[in-house]
Structure formats: structure tokens, C-alpha cells
Short mmCIF file of C-alpha atoms in Angstrom, two decimals:
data_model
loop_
_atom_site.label_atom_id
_atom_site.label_comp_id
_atom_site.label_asym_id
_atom_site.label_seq_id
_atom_site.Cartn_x
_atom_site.Cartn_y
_atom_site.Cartn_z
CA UNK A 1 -40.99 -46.62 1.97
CA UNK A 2 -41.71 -43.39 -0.69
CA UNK A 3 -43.18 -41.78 2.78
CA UNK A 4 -39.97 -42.07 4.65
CA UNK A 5 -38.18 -40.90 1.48
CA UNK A 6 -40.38 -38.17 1.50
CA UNK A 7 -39.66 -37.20 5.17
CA UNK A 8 -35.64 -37.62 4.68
CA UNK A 9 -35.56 -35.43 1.89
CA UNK A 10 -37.46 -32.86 3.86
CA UNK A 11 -34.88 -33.21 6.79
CA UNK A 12 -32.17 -30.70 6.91
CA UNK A 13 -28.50 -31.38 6.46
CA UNK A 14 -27.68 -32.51 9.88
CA UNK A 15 -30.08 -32.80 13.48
CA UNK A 16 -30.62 -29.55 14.31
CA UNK A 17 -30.68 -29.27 18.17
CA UNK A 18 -34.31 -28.61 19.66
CA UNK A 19 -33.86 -25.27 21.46
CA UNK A 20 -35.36 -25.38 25.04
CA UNK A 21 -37.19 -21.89 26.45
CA UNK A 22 -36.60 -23.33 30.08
CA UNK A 23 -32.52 -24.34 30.14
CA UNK A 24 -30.30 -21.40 29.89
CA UNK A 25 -27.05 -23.47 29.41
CA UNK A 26 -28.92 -25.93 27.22
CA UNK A 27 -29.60 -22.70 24.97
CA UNK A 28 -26.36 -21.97 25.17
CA UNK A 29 -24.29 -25.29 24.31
CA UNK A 30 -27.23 -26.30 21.65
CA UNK A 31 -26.15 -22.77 19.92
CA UNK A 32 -22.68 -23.27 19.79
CA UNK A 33 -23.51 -27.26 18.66
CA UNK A 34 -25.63 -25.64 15.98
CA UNK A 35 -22.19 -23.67 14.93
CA UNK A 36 -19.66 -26.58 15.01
CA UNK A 37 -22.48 -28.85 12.84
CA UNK A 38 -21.89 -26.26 10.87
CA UNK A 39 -18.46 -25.94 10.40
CA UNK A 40 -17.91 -29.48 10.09
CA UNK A 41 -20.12 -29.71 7.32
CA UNK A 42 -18.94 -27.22 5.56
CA UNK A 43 -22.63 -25.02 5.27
CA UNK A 44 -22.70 -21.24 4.20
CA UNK A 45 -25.03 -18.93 2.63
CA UNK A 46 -28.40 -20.27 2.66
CA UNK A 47 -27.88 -23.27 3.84
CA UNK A 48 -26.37 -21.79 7.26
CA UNK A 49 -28.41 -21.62 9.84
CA UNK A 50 -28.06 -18.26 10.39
CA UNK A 51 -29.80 -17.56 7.42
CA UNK A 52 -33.12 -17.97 9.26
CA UNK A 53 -32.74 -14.54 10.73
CA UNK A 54 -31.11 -12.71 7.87
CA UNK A 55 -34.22 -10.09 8.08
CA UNK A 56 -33.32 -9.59 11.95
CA UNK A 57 -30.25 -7.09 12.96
CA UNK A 58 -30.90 -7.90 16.74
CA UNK A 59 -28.90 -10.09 19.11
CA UNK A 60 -30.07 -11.11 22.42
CA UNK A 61 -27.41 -11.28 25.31
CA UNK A 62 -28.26 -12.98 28.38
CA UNK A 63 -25.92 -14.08 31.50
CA UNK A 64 -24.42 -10.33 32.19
CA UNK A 65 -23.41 -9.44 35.76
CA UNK A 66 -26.32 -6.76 36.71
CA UNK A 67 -23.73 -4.19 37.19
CA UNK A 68 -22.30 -3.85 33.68
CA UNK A 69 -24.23 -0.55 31.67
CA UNK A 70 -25.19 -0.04 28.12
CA UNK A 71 -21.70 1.09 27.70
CA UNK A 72 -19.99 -1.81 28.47
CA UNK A 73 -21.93 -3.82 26.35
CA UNK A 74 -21.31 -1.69 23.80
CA UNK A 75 -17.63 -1.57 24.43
CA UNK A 76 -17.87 -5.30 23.82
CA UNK A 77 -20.13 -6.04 21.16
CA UNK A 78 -18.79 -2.80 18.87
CA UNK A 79 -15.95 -5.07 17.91
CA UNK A 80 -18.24 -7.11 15.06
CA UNK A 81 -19.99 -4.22 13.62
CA UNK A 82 -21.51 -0.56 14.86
CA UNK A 83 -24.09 -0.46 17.34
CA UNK A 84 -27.08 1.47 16.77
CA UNK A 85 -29.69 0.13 20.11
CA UNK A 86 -29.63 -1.16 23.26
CA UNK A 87 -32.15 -2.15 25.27
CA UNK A 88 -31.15 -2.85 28.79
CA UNK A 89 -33.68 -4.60 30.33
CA UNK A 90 -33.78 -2.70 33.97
CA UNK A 91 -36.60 -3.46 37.41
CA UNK A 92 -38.91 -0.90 36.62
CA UNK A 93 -39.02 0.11 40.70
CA UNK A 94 -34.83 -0.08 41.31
CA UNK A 95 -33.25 0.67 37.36
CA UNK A 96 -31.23 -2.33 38.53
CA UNK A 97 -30.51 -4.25 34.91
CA UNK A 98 -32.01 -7.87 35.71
CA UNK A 99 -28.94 -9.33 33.93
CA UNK A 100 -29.95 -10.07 29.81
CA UNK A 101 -30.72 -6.67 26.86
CA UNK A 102 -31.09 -6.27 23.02
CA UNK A 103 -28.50 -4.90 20.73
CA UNK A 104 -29.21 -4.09 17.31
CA UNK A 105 -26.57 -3.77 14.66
CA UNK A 106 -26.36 -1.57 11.34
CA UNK A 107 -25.27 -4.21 9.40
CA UNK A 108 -27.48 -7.72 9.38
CA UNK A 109 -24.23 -9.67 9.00
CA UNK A 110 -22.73 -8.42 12.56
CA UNK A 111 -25.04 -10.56 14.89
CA UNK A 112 -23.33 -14.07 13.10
CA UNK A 113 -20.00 -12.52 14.29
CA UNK A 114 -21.41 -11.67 17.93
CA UNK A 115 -23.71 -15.19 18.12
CA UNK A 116 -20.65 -17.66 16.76
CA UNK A 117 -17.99 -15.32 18.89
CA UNK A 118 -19.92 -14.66 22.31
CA UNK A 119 -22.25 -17.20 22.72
CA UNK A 120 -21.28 -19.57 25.79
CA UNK A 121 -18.27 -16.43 26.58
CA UNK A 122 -17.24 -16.25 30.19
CA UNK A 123 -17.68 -12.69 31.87
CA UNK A 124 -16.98 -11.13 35.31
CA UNK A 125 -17.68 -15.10 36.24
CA UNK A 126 -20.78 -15.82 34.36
CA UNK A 127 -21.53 -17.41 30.70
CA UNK A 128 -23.11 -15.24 28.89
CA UNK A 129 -25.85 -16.28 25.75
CA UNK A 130 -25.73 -14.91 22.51
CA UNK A 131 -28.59 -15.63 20.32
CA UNK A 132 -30.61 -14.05 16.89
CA UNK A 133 -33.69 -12.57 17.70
CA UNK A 134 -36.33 -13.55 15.39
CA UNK A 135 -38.90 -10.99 16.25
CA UNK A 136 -38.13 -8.05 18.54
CA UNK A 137 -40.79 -6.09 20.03
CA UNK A 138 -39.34 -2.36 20.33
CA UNK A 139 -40.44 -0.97 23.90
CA UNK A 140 -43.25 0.92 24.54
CA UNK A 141 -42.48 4.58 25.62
CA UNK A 142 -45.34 6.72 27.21
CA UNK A 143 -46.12 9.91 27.11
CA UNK A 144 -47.63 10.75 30.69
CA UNK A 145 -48.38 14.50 29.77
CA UNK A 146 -50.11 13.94 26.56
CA UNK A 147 -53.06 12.06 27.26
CA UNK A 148 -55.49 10.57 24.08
CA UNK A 149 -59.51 11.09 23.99
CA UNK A 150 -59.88 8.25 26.11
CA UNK A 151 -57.21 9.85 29.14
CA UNK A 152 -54.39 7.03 28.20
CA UNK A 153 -51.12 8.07 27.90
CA UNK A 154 -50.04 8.60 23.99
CA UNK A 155 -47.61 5.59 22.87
CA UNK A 156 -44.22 7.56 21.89
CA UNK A 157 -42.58 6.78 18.35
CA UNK A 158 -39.65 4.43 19.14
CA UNK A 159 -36.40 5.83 18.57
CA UNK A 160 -32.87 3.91 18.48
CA UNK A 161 -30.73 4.71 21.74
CA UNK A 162 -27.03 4.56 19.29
CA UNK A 163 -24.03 3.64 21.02
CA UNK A 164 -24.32 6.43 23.51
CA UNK A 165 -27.61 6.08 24.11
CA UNK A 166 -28.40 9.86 22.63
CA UNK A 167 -29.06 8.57 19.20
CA UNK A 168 -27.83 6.83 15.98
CA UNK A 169 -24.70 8.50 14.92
CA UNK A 170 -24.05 11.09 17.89
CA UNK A 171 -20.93 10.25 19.19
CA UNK A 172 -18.83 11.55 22.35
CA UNK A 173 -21.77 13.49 24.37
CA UNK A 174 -21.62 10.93 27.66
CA UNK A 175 -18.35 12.11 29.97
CA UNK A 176 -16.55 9.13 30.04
CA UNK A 177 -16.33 9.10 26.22
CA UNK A 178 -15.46 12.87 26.26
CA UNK A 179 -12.16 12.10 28.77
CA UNK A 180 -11.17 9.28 26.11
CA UNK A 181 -11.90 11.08 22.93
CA UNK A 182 -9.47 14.04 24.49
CA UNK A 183 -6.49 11.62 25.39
CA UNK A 184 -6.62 9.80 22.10
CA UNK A 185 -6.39 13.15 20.90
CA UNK A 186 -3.60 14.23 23.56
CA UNK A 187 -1.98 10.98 22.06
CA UNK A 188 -2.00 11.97 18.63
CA UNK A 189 -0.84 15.26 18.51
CA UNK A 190 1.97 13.21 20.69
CA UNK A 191 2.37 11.10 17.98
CA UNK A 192 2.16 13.78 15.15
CA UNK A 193 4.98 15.98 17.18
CA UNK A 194 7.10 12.55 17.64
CA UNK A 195 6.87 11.99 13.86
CA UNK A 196 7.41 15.61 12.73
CA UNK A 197 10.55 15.14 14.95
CA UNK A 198 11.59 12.25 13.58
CA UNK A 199 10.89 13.36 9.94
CA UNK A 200 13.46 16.46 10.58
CA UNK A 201 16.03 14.25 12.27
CA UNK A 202 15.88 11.77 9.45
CA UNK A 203 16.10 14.42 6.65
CA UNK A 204 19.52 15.79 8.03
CA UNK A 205 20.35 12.18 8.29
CA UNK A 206 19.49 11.47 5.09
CA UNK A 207 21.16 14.76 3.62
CA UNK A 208 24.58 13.44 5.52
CA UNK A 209 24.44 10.58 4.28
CA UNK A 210 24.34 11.51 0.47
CA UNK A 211 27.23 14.53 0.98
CA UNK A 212 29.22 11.79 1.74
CA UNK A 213 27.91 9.19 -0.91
CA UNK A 214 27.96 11.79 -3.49
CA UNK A 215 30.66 14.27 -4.18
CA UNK A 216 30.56 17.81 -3.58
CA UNK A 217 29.91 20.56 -6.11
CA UNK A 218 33.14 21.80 -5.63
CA UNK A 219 34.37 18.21 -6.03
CA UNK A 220 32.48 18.35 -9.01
CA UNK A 221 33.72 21.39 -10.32
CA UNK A 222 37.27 20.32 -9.97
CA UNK A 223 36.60 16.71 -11.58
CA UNK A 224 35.34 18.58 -14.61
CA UNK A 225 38.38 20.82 -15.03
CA UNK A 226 40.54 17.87 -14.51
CA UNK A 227 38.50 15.65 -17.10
CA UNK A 228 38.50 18.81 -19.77
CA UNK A 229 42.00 19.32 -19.54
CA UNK A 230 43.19 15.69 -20.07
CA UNK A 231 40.99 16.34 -22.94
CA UNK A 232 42.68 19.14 -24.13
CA UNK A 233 45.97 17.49 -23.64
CA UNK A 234 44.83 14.92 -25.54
CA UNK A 235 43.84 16.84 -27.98
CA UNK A 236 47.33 18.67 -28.30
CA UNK A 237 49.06 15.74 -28.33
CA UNK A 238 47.00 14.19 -31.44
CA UNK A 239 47.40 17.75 -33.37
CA UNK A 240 51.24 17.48 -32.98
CA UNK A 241 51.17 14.17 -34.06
CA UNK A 242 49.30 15.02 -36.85
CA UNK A 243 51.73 18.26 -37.51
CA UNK A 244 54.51 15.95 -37.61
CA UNK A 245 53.21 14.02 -39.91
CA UNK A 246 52.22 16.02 -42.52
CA UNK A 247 55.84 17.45 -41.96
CA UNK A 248 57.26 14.05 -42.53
CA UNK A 249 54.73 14.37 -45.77
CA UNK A 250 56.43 16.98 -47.15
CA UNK A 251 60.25 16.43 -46.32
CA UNK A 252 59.42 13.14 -48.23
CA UNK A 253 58.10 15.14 -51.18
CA UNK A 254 60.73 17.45 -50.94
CA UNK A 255 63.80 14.99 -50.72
CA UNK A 256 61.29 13.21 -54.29
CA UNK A 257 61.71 16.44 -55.90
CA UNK A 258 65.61 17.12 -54.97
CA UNK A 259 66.20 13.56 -56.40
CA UNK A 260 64.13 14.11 -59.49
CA UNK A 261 66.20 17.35 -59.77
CA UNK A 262 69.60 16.06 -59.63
CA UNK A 263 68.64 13.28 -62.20
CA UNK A 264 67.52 16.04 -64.19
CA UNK A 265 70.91 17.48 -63.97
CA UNK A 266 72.86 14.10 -64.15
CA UNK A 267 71.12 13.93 -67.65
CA UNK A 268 71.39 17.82 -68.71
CA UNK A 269 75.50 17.12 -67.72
CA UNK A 270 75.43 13.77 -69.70
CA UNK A 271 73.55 15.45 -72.65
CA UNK A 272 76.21 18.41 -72.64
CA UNK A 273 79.07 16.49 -72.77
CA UNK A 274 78.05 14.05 -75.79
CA UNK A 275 77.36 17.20 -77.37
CA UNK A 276 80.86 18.93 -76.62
CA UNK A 277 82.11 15.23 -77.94
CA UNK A 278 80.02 15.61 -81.09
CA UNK A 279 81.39 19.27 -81.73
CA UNK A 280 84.67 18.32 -80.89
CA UNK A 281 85.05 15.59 -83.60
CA UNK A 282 83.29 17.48 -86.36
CA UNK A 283 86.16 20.18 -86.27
CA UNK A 284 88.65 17.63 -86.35
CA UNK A 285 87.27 16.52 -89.34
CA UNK A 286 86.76 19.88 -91.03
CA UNK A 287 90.32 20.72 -89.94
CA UNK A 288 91.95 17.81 -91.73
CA UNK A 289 89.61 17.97 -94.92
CA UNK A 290 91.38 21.53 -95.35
CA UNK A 291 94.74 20.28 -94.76
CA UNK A 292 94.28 17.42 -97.31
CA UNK A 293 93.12 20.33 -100.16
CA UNK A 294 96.12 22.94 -99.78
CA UNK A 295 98.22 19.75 -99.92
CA UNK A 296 97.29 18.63 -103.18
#
């Protein structure tokens, strides 16, 4: 029992499909079983499967129509990361491609994008297999002109073909890439004159638009003078207000004063008269004392 626990703990997540070297669509269907397992179980990072060839940036592709180049495999294998080899695997007497070649990607992460995406893909009427390669052997390239001590041919330093087979990172030397660099450039300069157009068309739009939304600096001008001299009416209108009033003020004072005036004279008149009264009866008594001394 503790050796069968042993061997179940040792077993990976799910039944791995064995992968046959003999059955080309066994290859294929067991790969894309080994990718729905996966998926169903939930399994990323090191427990993927995939992480078996993280060291490995190549992709094998077998199943292509003989007639498609290096170029149309990179055409459709550039989509999940850039390109930097292919190997086309060609019959050394005809250069015909016997069907199957090696890409190799910049990134490491790329060939799980091309093996889950391509792998069992139907093209030009064939199936096509997409698998990691664990351990690619890099051609061997001869040099027929310089020959070692022994009269062999010296074994050329491999070099990476790029994506247009002149190199990593030299782009647009092939012809056919030339014609379509130039008429996405034709296009663009279309676009750029299309936009400038529109740009211009859309700025006197835009300018209409606010002359009528906002008002014009005459407009303006005229709104101010009209505002200031409501103002200033206003402003008139408070200062005769105020005018009259302190006129009021003063009339008020003034009609105080004639009042305290004429009860000034009321009691000068009154004082006058009791005075004439007082005079008046003093005499009369003087005038009668004297009469009363001749008499006697």
C-alpha cells in the first residue's frame, strides 16, 4: 500500500498523453488533449506543461503544403511574437521544402501562443502540427572553399536567418516586403493628408460654431456701454434722490427756525405790551397822587 502511495504522489496532475514518434495526427490531437487537460484543470506556471520547454524558444511546424516559403510562415506565426529563424527544411537535390521547418522566437513565451493556437490548424487543406522543441540542433553550414588540415570543409558559425531571412533585425531588404512597406507608406501619408484636411475643416467648423454661441466683440462692446450707462443712470437717479432729500432736510430746518422765530416774536410782542400796561398805570397813579396834593 505505502508503494502505491508512493507512485500516486509521484504521478502528475492528470494522464498525460504518451506522445507517439510514428502517428502524425496522434501527435497532433494528444497536443491539443494535453492543452484542454489543462484548461480544465485550471494549471499555470509551473505546473503547465509547457513549462517543460521554458529553456527552448523553438517551435516545430509540420503538415505545410510544400509550396508555402519562409515568408509565409512567417507571415503566420509573427502574430504571437517576432521571429528571429527559420529553418525550412528543403530536398537537398530539388530546394523543394519536404513540408515541416523550425521557427525560433525572441521571446520564450511566444511558442505557448503558436503550440495552443496552431496546433491541429487547417491550411491550404492540410492540418498542420505545432509542437515545443526540446532540443534543436542548428544546421550545419560548410564552408567548401576553406578547407581544415585534414581537407574537410570548415563547419560555418550558425547565424539566425530573421524574418527575412538576411538576419535578426534587418527588415524590408526582400522585394515583396519593399512593395508593401511603400504602400503602407503611400497609405499613410493618405491618411496624414485626409486628417490634416479634416483638422482644417473642423477648425472653421469649430470657429463657426462659437461666433454664433458666443457674441461678437462688437456685441460685446455695445453690451458694455449699455450695462455702464444703466449704471450711470442709476447712479443719477440715487444722487437726485439723495439731493432731494437733504433739501427736504433743510426746508424742515428752515420752516423749525421760522417757527422758533415767530414764537420769539409772539413773546417779544406779549412782553412789550405788559410793559406799555405797566407804564401806563404807574402814570395814572402819579397823576392822581398830584391832583390829591394841590387839592388839599
Amino acid at each position: 500500500g505505502r508503494k502505491q502511495a508512493l507512485r500516486n504522489l509521484n504521478r502528475p496532475p492528470f494522464p498525460f498523453p504518451s506522445m507517439s514518434v510514428t502517428g502524425f495526427m496522434y501527435n497532433v490531437n494528444a497536443t491539443k488533449a494535453l492543452g484542454e487537460l489543462e484548461l480544465s484543470a485550471g494549471l499555470e506556471g509551473n505546473r503547465s506543461w509547457h513549462n517543460k520547454y521554458k529553456h527552448s524558444a523553438y517551435v516545430y511546424i509540420g503538415g505545410l503544403n510544400p509550396d508555402l516559403s519562409e515568408g509565409d510562415v512567417v507571415i503566420m506565426f509573427s502574430q504571437f511574437g517576432e521571429v528571429i529563424d527559420v529553418n525550412m527544411i528543403r530536398d537537398k537535390a530539388t530546394g523543394k521544402s519536404k513540408g515541416f521547418c523550425f521557427v525560433c522566437y525572441e521571446d520564450q513565451s511566444s511558442t505557448v501562443l503558436a503550440v495552443d493556437n496552431m496546433n491541429g490548424y487547417q491550411l491550404l487543406g492540410r492540418t498542420m502540427r505545432v509542437d515545443h522543441v526540446e532540443k534543436y540542433k542548428a544546421p550545419k553550414q560548410l564552408d567548401e572553399n576553406d578547407l581544415d588540415e585534414n581537407g574537410d570543409p570548415k563547419l560555418l558559425e550558425y547565424k539566425a536567418t530573421g524574418a527575412e531571412g538576411k538576419g535578426t533585425g534587418v527588415y524590408n531588404v526582400l522585394d515583396g516586403q519593399k512593395k508593401i512597406e511603400e504602400i503602407q507608406k503611400g497609405k499613410k501619408e493618405v491618411v496624414v493628408k485626409t486628417a490634416k484636411i479634416e483638422d482644417e475643416d473642423e477648425a472653421w467648423a469649430k470657429a463657426f460654431e462659437s461666433s454664433l454661441a458666443s457674441p461678437s466683440k462688437k456685441d460685446k462692446k455695445d453690451k458694455k456701454a449699455k450695462k455702464d450707462k444703466k449704471k450711470e443712470k442709476k447712479a443719477k437717479k440715487k444722487d437726485k434722490k439723495k439731493e432731494l432729500k437733504a433739501q427736504k432736510e433743510e426746508l424742515k430746518k428752515m420752516l423749525a427756525e421760522a417757527k422758533r422765530l415767530n414764537e420769539e416774536a409772539k413773546k417779544a410782542k406779549e412782553a412789550r405790551k405788559k410793559a406799555k400796561r405797566s407804564s401806563e398805570s404807574s402814570s395814572s397813579e402819579s397823576s392822581s397822587s398830584l391832583s390829591s396834593s394841590s387839592s388839599s
